[in-house]
Amino acid sequence: MRKISFLALASFMVAVVSLQTASAQFPVKIRIPRPGQTKPQPNPADTTQPATDSTQPAQPQPDDRSTAKPAAGGGGEKYPKRTLPTDSPLFLAETLDISCETQDYYWKAPKVSNYTSWIPLLRFNVVYEGSSRLRYKAEYFMPDGSPWYSESLDQRGVLIVSEDVSDKLNGKALVTGGTFGVKITNMRDNAVVFQGKFKVVKYKPTGNEGDKYFFDFYVDQDWNLPVGYAALDWSERSVARPNVRMWFKGRLKPEDLEARLYYNGQQIATTDDGGSIVHLESRYPKRVGNDAALQWDLYETNWSRKVLFITDEHARQITEFSDTRWINSSPGDYTVKVFYKGEQVRETKFTVADGDLADNGIAKQNHISTDKEVVPVKVMGNVEKWNALAWKTDAFYGNPLTGFSVP
């Protein structure tokens, strides 16, 4: 009887060892739910990723902001809103430039040399990230309203421009000035994105007084001077750079300009220290020569290392922003004063509210398609000679601004 018991005990020990070996080879834990407890469901993430400790601080994420306004940051700021490009193109009305393409040939008098004629040259920018090619057309009208001609516009990235063909002036070019009409249509949906008029001036270039038919033509751009734009530059991570764009006349050099920024009557920044004035665009006739009075220049002012909008908390960790003033949390009016060789020549303002540039309603009220704020600019001093009333009839090429008042 004792022998049999010993054998049974030995067999039992062998079975236990075998069971432990099998358990080591297949480490699967089987949970048996208690009465009333729901059976746990398998989670694939549990087998590939370690559990995340929700108490750890969130790490900086890639810049993937959308049009939604983020929540307030750790410093109490409200962040500005960014409008991203979409598959629907946004026509930027402030970039529309209508000029005169000229040649020393007139198709109605082919045997006469140095007979200057012209047709419109049109260009503008869009905000767009779609893959489909954009298709626009422009229609032009004579001063009496009758049709002149139409053309398809070429797309060059986000630039839309008049088509470039060798014989486009034949049968179309004119030798007279006047006020002409224009209509731009998106051929994808036949929507009219712009309609207006432009004033063409005919003049005699200096040094060619003896040529009977030799002239030049330009589109009057004086309306631009009292119309400015405030916007945010999102090219840097974690910050948005406020900037103001203004037009000047007479070939003023950027190094002779200084833009000072004021808040509550106190100067808080200047482009001479931690900022810059950047030349963006020039508009002038083909034979402008030394006549600086026929050149209009667009400049952008910013204070990129002194005054910024913070867009996420990562910026607080960057040494180069240690002296930066975050204006998200300082609502109110900011005044910009521009000086030319020490003499004030411009003044405008933008407003900060709710952590962002405040919409003054001018663009919306006047149906101006843009991603910027339209701001009135006071033109001061005697440096530039210009028509101070042009904006009342010619703004945005024949679209006078309602609710817009020049300071």
Short mmCIF file of C-alpha atoms in Angstrom, two decimals:
data_model
loop_
_atom_site.label_atom_id
_atom_site.label_comp_id
_atom_site.label_asym_id
_atom_site.label_seq_id
_atom_site.Cartn_x
_atom_site.Cartn_y
_atom_site.Cartn_z
CA MET A 1 0.00 0.00 0.00
CA ARG A 2 2.82 2.39 0.78
CA LYS A 3 4.55 1.45 -2.52
CA ILE A 4 1.50 2.36 -4.52
CA SER A 5 1.20 5.71 -2.72
CA PHE A 6 4.83 6.51 -3.47
CA LEU A 7 4.30 5.86 -7.17
CA ALA A 8 1.20 8.05 -7.21
CA LEU A 9 3.06 10.84 -5.51
CA ALA A 10 5.91 10.63 -8.05
CA SER A 11 3.43 10.74 -10.94
CA PHE A 12 1.78 13.82 -9.45
CA MET A 13 5.11 15.66 -9.17
CA VAL A 14 5.97 14.92 -12.84
CA ALA A 15 2.59 16.38 -13.90
CA VAL A 16 3.15 19.58 -11.95
CA VAL A 17 6.60 20.12 -13.53
CA SER A 18 5.15 19.53 -17.00
CA LEU A 19 2.37 22.06 -16.39
CA GLN A 20 4.86 24.73 -15.22
CA THR A 21 7.00 24.17 -18.31
CA ALA A 22 4.01 24.62 -20.61
CA SER A 23 2.98 27.75 -18.75
CA ALA A 24 6.42 29.28 -19.31
CA GLN A 25 6.18 28.60 -23.05
CA PHE A 26 2.74 30.31 -23.49
CA PRO A 27 2.53 33.26 -21.08
CA VAL A 28 -1.15 33.95 -21.65
CA LYS A 29 -3.21 35.09 -18.70
CA ILE A 30 -6.80 34.06 -18.81
CA ARG A 31 -9.11 36.29 -16.82
CA ILE A 32 -12.24 34.80 -15.45
CA PRO A 33 -14.83 37.50 -14.79
CA ARG A 34 -16.43 37.60 -11.45
CA PRO A 35 -20.18 37.35 -11.28
CA GLY A 36 -21.73 40.59 -12.59
CA GLN A 37 -18.44 41.74 -14.14
CA THR A 38 -18.21 42.36 -17.91
CA LYS A 39 -15.67 40.25 -19.70
CA PRO A 40 -12.72 42.45 -20.74
CA GLN A 41 -12.27 42.93 -24.52
CA PRO A 42 -8.85 42.49 -26.13
CA ASN A 43 -7.07 45.77 -27.06
CA PRO A 44 -4.58 45.40 -29.93
CA ALA A 45 -2.66 48.44 -28.71
CA ASP A 46 -1.87 46.68 -25.45
CA THR A 47 0.42 44.18 -27.22
CA THR A 48 2.39 46.81 -29.21
CA GLN A 49 2.56 50.01 -27.15
CA PRO A 50 3.33 50.56 -23.47
CA ALA A 51 0.62 52.17 -21.42
CA THR A 52 0.66 55.98 -21.54
CA ASP A 53 0.84 57.87 -18.29
CA SER A 54 -1.82 60.53 -18.67
CA THR A 55 -0.21 62.61 -15.95
CA GLN A 56 2.87 63.33 -18.11
CA PRO A 57 2.98 66.74 -19.85
CA ALA A 58 2.07 66.74 -23.53
CA GLN A 59 5.02 66.96 -25.93
CA PRO A 60 5.19 69.63 -28.69
CA GLN A 61 3.33 68.47 -31.80
CA PRO A 62 3.95 69.32 -35.48
CA ASP A 63 2.36 72.53 -36.73
CA ASP A 64 -0.93 71.25 -38.14
CA ARG A 65 -3.22 74.10 -37.18
CA SER A 66 -6.53 74.42 -38.96
CA THR A 67 -8.99 77.27 -39.12
CA ALA A 68 -10.23 76.43 -35.63
CA LYS A 69 -8.92 78.65 -32.85
CA PRO A 70 -6.87 76.67 -30.29
CA ALA A 71 -7.62 76.85 -26.60
CA ALA A 72 -5.78 79.24 -24.33
CA GLY A 73 -2.19 78.30 -23.57
CA GLY A 74 -0.50 77.73 -20.27
CA GLY A 75 0.41 81.41 -20.08
CA GLY A 76 -3.23 82.44 -20.37
CA GLU A 77 -3.02 83.64 -23.98
CA LYS A 78 -5.68 83.04 -26.58
CA TYR A 79 -4.07 81.97 -29.80
CA PRO A 80 -4.68 83.58 -33.21
CA LYS A 81 -6.59 81.80 -35.92
CA ARG A 82 -4.86 80.59 -39.05
CA THR A 83 -6.65 80.17 -42.38
CA LEU A 84 -5.10 77.33 -44.36
CA PRO A 85 -5.30 76.89 -48.15
CA THR A 86 -8.04 74.59 -49.43
CA ASP A 87 -9.14 73.03 -52.69
CA SER A 88 -11.23 76.15 -53.33
CA PRO A 89 -9.04 79.07 -54.52
CA LEU A 90 -9.25 82.34 -52.60
CA PHE A 91 -8.84 85.34 -54.90
CA LEU A 92 -6.67 87.97 -53.19
CA ALA A 93 -8.16 91.27 -54.32
CA GLU A 94 -5.28 93.36 -52.94
CA THR A 95 -2.81 91.58 -55.25
CA LEU A 96 -4.69 92.43 -58.44
CA ASP A 97 -2.39 94.46 -60.69
CA ILE A 98 -3.57 95.84 -64.03
CA SER A 99 -0.84 97.47 -66.12
CA CYS A 100 -0.19 98.32 -69.77
CA GLU A 101 1.74 96.01 -72.06
CA THR A 102 3.17 98.24 -74.78
CA GLN A 103 5.02 97.86 -78.08
CA ASP A 104 6.38 100.33 -80.65
CA TYR A 105 4.03 99.07 -83.33
CA TYR A 106 0.40 99.81 -84.15
CA TRP A 107 -1.45 97.21 -86.18
CA LYS A 108 -3.62 99.84 -87.91
CA ALA A 109 -0.50 101.70 -89.16
CA PRO A 110 2.08 98.95 -89.86
CA LYS A 111 4.31 101.23 -91.96
CA VAL A 112 4.74 103.86 -89.25
CA SER A 113 7.72 103.32 -86.93
CA ASN A 114 7.74 104.11 -83.21
CA TYR A 115 3.94 104.10 -83.01
CA THR A 116 3.26 103.02 -79.42
CA SER A 117 0.18 100.87 -78.69
CA TRP A 118 -0.95 98.94 -75.63
CA ILE A 119 -3.24 96.26 -74.19
CA PRO A 120 -3.93 95.32 -70.53
CA LEU A 121 -1.59 93.04 -68.61
CA LEU A 122 -3.36 91.47 -65.64
CA ARG A 123 -2.05 89.46 -62.69
CA PHE A 124 -3.17 88.40 -59.21
CA ASN A 125 -2.51 85.79 -56.54
CA VAL A 126 -4.71 83.11 -55.02
CA VAL A 127 -4.53 81.03 -51.85
CA TYR A 128 -4.87 77.45 -53.08
CA GLU A 129 -3.53 73.95 -52.44
CA GLY A 130 -5.67 71.83 -54.75
CA SER A 131 -4.25 69.59 -57.45
CA SER A 132 -6.62 70.65 -60.26
CA ARG A 133 -5.42 73.31 -62.63
CA LEU A 134 -7.13 76.67 -62.15
CA ARG A 135 -8.86 78.26 -65.12
CA TYR A 136 -9.78 81.92 -65.21
CA LYS A 137 -10.64 84.30 -68.00
CA ALA A 138 -10.62 88.09 -68.23
CA GLU A 139 -13.00 90.18 -70.30
CA TYR A 140 -12.19 93.78 -71.17
CA PHE A 141 -14.57 96.57 -72.13
CA MET A 142 -14.18 99.89 -73.92
CA PRO A 143 -14.86 103.20 -72.12
CA ASP A 144 -18.39 103.23 -73.58
CA GLY A 145 -19.09 99.77 -72.10
CA SER A 146 -18.89 97.83 -75.38
CA PRO A 147 -16.90 94.55 -75.44
CA TRP A 148 -13.22 94.88 -76.33
CA TYR A 149 -11.74 91.36 -76.12
CA SER A 150 -11.28 88.44 -73.71
CA GLU A 151 -8.39 86.15 -72.82
CA SER A 152 -7.65 83.00 -70.87
CA LEU A 153 -5.33 83.51 -67.91
CA ASP A 154 -2.30 81.35 -67.19
CA GLN A 155 -1.66 79.68 -63.83
CA ARG A 156 1.89 79.77 -62.50
CA GLY A 157 1.65 78.25 -59.06
CA VAL A 158 -0.47 80.66 -57.01
CA LEU A 159 0.05 83.44 -59.58
CA ILE A 160 -2.60 84.01 -62.24
CA VAL A 161 -1.44 86.17 -65.17
CA SER A 162 -2.43 87.23 -68.69
CA GLU A 163 -1.58 84.65 -71.32
CA ASP A 164 1.79 85.04 -73.02
CA VAL A 165 1.35 84.76 -76.81
CA SER A 166 3.40 86.48 -79.49
CA ASP A 167 0.65 88.11 -81.57
CA LYS A 168 -1.84 89.03 -78.85
CA LEU A 169 -1.59 92.79 -79.58
CA ASN A 170 -2.59 92.40 -83.23
CA GLY A 171 -6.14 93.53 -83.80
CA LYS A 172 -6.57 94.52 -80.14
CA ALA A 173 -3.99 97.17 -79.20
CA LEU A 174 -5.04 100.79 -78.68
CA VAL A 175 -3.26 104.14 -78.89
CA THR A 176 -5.58 106.09 -76.60
CA GLY A 177 -6.09 106.27 -72.86
CA GLY A 178 -9.30 106.33 -70.85
CA THR A 179 -11.25 104.32 -68.30
CA PHE A 180 -11.78 100.67 -69.30
CA GLY A 181 -13.81 97.85 -67.76
CA VAL A 182 -12.66 94.39 -66.65
CA LYS A 183 -14.37 91.21 -65.45
CA ILE A 184 -12.60 88.10 -64.14
CA THR A 185 -14.45 84.78 -64.14
CA ASN A 186 -13.58 81.40 -62.66
CA MET A 187 -14.36 79.09 -65.57
CA ARG A 188 -14.71 76.07 -63.26
CA ASP A 189 -18.01 77.35 -61.88
CA ASN A 190 -18.61 80.53 -63.95
CA ALA A 191 -18.40 82.63 -60.78
CA VAL A 192 -17.39 86.26 -61.28
CA VAL A 193 -14.51 86.82 -58.84
CA PHE A 194 -13.92 90.46 -59.75
CA GLN A 195 -15.47 93.26 -61.78
CA GLY A 196 -14.27 96.84 -62.00
CA LYS A 197 -12.50 99.44 -64.13
CA PHE A 198 -9.02 100.88 -64.56
CA LYS A 199 -7.83 104.31 -65.63
CA VAL A 200 -5.12 104.41 -68.34
CA VAL A 201 -3.00 107.55 -68.72
CA LYS A 202 -1.13 108.39 -71.93
CA TYR A 203 2.04 110.47 -71.53
CA LYS A 204 5.17 111.54 -73.37
CA PRO A 205 8.35 110.00 -71.97
CA THR A 206 11.22 112.34 -71.30
CA GLY A 207 13.71 112.53 -74.18
CA ASN A 208 11.33 111.44 -76.95
CA GLU A 209 9.48 114.67 -77.59
CA GLY A 210 10.42 114.61 -81.29
CA ASP A 211 8.70 111.28 -82.11
CA LYS A 212 5.14 112.08 -83.12
CA TYR A 213 3.62 108.72 -82.20
CA PHE A 214 6.02 107.61 -79.50
CA PHE A 215 4.23 107.56 -76.13
CA ASP A 216 3.88 105.43 -73.04
CA PHE A 217 0.85 104.32 -71.04
CA TYR A 218 0.28 103.43 -67.41
CA VAL A 219 -2.56 102.58 -65.05
CA ASP A 220 -2.96 105.18 -62.30
CA GLN A 221 -2.18 103.57 -58.92
CA ASP A 222 -2.58 106.59 -56.60
CA TRP A 223 -5.62 104.99 -54.97
CA ASN A 224 -3.31 102.50 -53.25
CA LEU A 225 -1.53 104.99 -50.99
CA PRO A 226 -4.22 105.38 -48.27
CA VAL A 227 -5.17 101.68 -48.35
CA GLY A 228 -3.07 99.41 -46.14
CA TYR A 229 -3.20 95.80 -44.94
CA ALA A 230 -2.53 94.10 -41.61
CA ALA A 231 -1.81 90.38 -41.54
CA LEU A 232 0.02 87.55 -39.78
CA ASP A 233 3.02 85.69 -41.16
CA TRP A 234 2.94 82.02 -40.12
CA SER A 235 6.31 80.97 -41.56
CA GLU A 236 7.84 80.28 -38.13
CA ARG A 237 6.78 77.53 -35.76
CA SER A 238 5.08 78.53 -32.52
CA VAL A 239 4.78 82.22 -33.43
CA ALA A 240 2.89 84.43 -35.89
CA ARG A 241 4.51 87.64 -37.02
CA PRO A 242 2.24 90.69 -37.33
CA ASN A 243 3.02 92.87 -40.32
CA VAL A 244 1.56 95.91 -42.04
CA ARG A 245 1.77 96.60 -45.77
CA MET A 246 1.64 100.10 -47.22
CA TRP A 247 2.21 101.71 -50.60
CA PHE A 248 4.68 104.54 -51.22
CA LYS A 249 5.38 106.69 -54.25
CA GLY A 250 8.57 108.21 -55.60
CA ARG A 251 11.13 105.42 -55.14
CA LEU A 252 11.66 105.87 -51.44
CA LYS A 253 14.51 103.63 -50.35
CA PRO A 254 13.68 101.09 -47.62
CA GLU A 255 16.85 101.96 -45.69
CA ASP A 256 15.53 105.53 -45.36
CA LEU A 257 12.28 104.30 -43.78
CA GLU A 258 11.62 103.45 -40.14
CA ALA A 259 8.37 102.04 -38.72
CA ARG A 260 7.65 102.50 -35.03
CA LEU A 261 4.96 100.58 -33.16
CA TYR A 262 3.01 102.15 -30.28
CA TYR A 263 0.69 100.67 -27.68
CA ASN A 264 -1.26 102.87 -25.25
CA GLY A 265 0.76 105.84 -26.46
CA GLN A 266 4.12 104.20 -25.69
CA GLN A 267 6.61 103.07 -28.31
CA ILE A 268 7.21 99.34 -27.94
CA ALA A 269 9.19 98.51 -31.09
CA THR A 270 10.95 99.94 -34.13
CA THR A 271 12.15 98.39 -37.37
CA ASP A 272 15.58 99.86 -36.61
CA ASP A 273 15.94 97.37 -33.75
CA GLY A 274 14.57 93.84 -34.14
CA GLY A 275 12.45 94.47 -37.21
CA SER A 276 12.62 95.17 -40.92
CA ILE A 277 11.02 96.95 -43.87
CA VAL A 278 10.85 94.68 -46.91
CA HIS A 279 10.15 95.70 -50.51
CA LEU A 280 7.45 93.47 -52.02
CA GLU A 281 6.36 94.95 -55.33
CA SER A 282 6.77 97.86 -57.78
CA ARG A 283 4.33 99.24 -60.33
CA TYR A 284 5.50 101.62 -63.06
CA PRO A 285 5.23 102.17 -66.83
CA LYS A 286 7.69 100.61 -69.26
CA ARG A 287 9.54 103.84 -69.99
CA VAL A 288 9.48 105.33 -66.51
CA GLY A 289 13.17 106.21 -66.79
CA ASN A 290 14.16 108.67 -64.09
CA ASP A 291 10.60 109.81 -63.45
CA ALA A 292 10.20 108.60 -59.87
CA ALA A 293 6.74 110.18 -59.67
CA LEU A 294 5.42 107.33 -61.82
CA GLN A 295 6.57 104.48 -59.57
CA TRP A 296 4.55 102.93 -56.75
CA ASP A 297 6.23 100.56 -54.24
CA LEU A 298 4.67 98.20 -51.71
CA TYR A 299 6.57 97.71 -48.44
CA GLU A 300 5.97 95.34 -45.54
CA THR A 301 6.91 96.42 -42.02
CA ASN A 302 7.40 93.95 -39.15
CA TRP A 303 9.01 93.74 -35.73
CA SER A 304 9.86 90.05 -35.93
CA ARG A 305 12.08 89.76 -32.82
CA LYS A 306 10.26 92.20 -30.58
CA VAL A 307 6.50 91.86 -31.07
CA LEU A 308 4.83 88.56 -31.93
CA PHE A 309 1.74 86.44 -31.41
CA ILE A 310 2.49 83.21 -29.57
CA THR A 311 0.72 80.23 -31.14
CA ASP A 312 1.80 77.43 -28.79
CA GLU A 313 3.80 77.03 -25.59
CA HIS A 314 6.88 75.75 -27.41
CA ALA A 315 7.96 79.35 -28.10
CA ARG A 316 8.58 79.97 -24.40
CA GLN A 317 11.43 77.48 -24.54
CA ILE A 318 13.24 79.22 -27.40
CA THR A 319 16.07 81.52 -26.32
CA GLU A 320 15.79 83.92 -29.25
CA PHE A 321 12.28 84.87 -28.11
CA SER A 322 13.38 85.77 -24.58
CA ASP A 323 12.93 89.51 -25.23
CA THR A 324 9.73 89.11 -27.24
CA ARG A 325 6.51 90.85 -26.31
CA TRP A 326 3.56 88.48 -26.79
CA ILE A 327 0.66 90.72 -27.78
CA ASN A 328 -2.02 88.02 -27.59
CA SER A 329 -2.79 89.04 -24.04
CA SER A 330 -2.55 92.80 -24.67
CA PRO A 331 -5.79 93.74 -26.44
CA GLY A 332 -6.34 97.20 -27.87
CA ASP A 333 -5.15 99.47 -30.65
CA TYR A 334 -1.60 99.36 -31.99
CA THR A 335 -0.46 102.43 -33.92
CA VAL A 336 2.14 102.26 -36.68
CA LYS A 337 4.07 105.42 -37.58
CA VAL A 338 6.43 105.39 -40.57
CA PHE A 339 9.24 107.93 -40.90
CA TYR A 340 11.26 108.86 -43.99
CA LYS A 341 14.63 110.31 -43.06
CA GLY A 342 13.18 111.30 -39.71
CA GLU A 343 10.00 112.91 -41.10
CA GLN A 344 6.70 111.12 -40.48
CA VAL A 345 5.03 110.08 -43.76
CA ARG A 346 2.50 107.41 -42.74
CA GLU A 347 0.25 106.44 -39.85
CA THR A 348 -2.19 103.56 -39.43
CA LYS A 349 -3.34 101.13 -36.76
CA PHE A 350 -4.50 97.59 -36.18
CA THR A 351 -6.42 96.14 -33.25
CA VAL A 352 -5.82 93.02 -31.16
CA ALA A 353 -8.81 91.32 -29.55
CA ASP A 354 -9.47 87.80 -28.32
CA GLY A 355 -5.85 86.86 -28.95
CA ASP A 356 -5.98 87.72 -32.66
CA LEU A 357 -6.03 90.55 -35.16
CA ALA A 358 -9.51 92.05 -34.84
CA ASP A 359 -11.64 92.24 -37.96
CA ASN A 360 -12.62 95.86 -38.58
CA GLY A 361 -15.25 94.75 -41.11
CA ILE A 362 -14.00 96.86 -44.04
CA ALA A 363 -13.14 93.91 -46.28
CA LYS A 364 -16.34 92.04 -45.46
CA GLN A 365 -18.55 95.09 -45.86
CA ASN A 366 -17.09 95.82 -49.30
CA HIS A 367 -17.00 92.17 -50.45
CA ILE A 368 -13.22 92.25 -50.78
CA SER A 369 -11.82 88.75 -51.12
CA THR A 370 -8.66 88.64 -48.99
CA ASP A 371 -6.98 86.97 -46.02
CA LYS A 372 -5.85 90.31 -44.55
CA GLU A 373 -7.36 93.24 -42.70
CA VAL A 374 -7.86 96.37 -44.80
CA VAL A 375 -6.72 99.39 -42.75
CA PRO A 376 -6.93 103.13 -43.55
CA VAL A 377 -3.55 104.85 -43.90
CA LYS A 378 -2.89 108.54 -43.28
CA VAL A 379 -0.43 109.89 -45.88
CA MET A 380 1.64 112.73 -44.42
CA GLY A 381 4.44 115.09 -45.40
CA ASN A 382 5.47 116.52 -48.77
CA VAL A 383 7.75 113.72 -49.97
CA GLU A 384 5.22 112.28 -52.45
CA LYS A 385 3.06 113.96 -55.07
CA TRP A 386 -0.22 112.13 -55.49
CA ASN A 387 -3.96 112.52 -55.98
CA ALA A 388 -5.39 112.41 -52.46
CA LEU A 389 -8.93 111.90 -53.80
CA ALA A 390 -8.21 108.96 -56.12
CA TRP A 391 -9.21 106.32 -53.54
CA LYS A 392 -12.77 107.65 -53.42
CA THR A 393 -13.48 106.51 -56.98
CA ASP A 394 -10.60 104.22 -58.02
CA ALA A 395 -10.00 102.00 -54.96
CA PHE A 396 -9.71 98.34 -55.93
CA TYR A 397 -10.05 99.36 -59.56
CA GLY A 398 -13.35 101.16 -59.49
CA ASN A 399 -14.82 99.66 -56.32
CA PRO A 400 -15.01 102.56 -53.81
CA LEU A 401 -14.92 101.51 -50.16
CA THR A 402 -18.00 101.89 -48.00
CA GLY A 403 -17.22 102.67 -44.37
CA PHE A 404 -13.61 103.51 -45.20
CA SER A 405 -12.35 106.86 -43.98
CA VAL A 406 -8.81 108.16 -44.42
CA PRO A 407 -7.46 109.62 -41.14
#
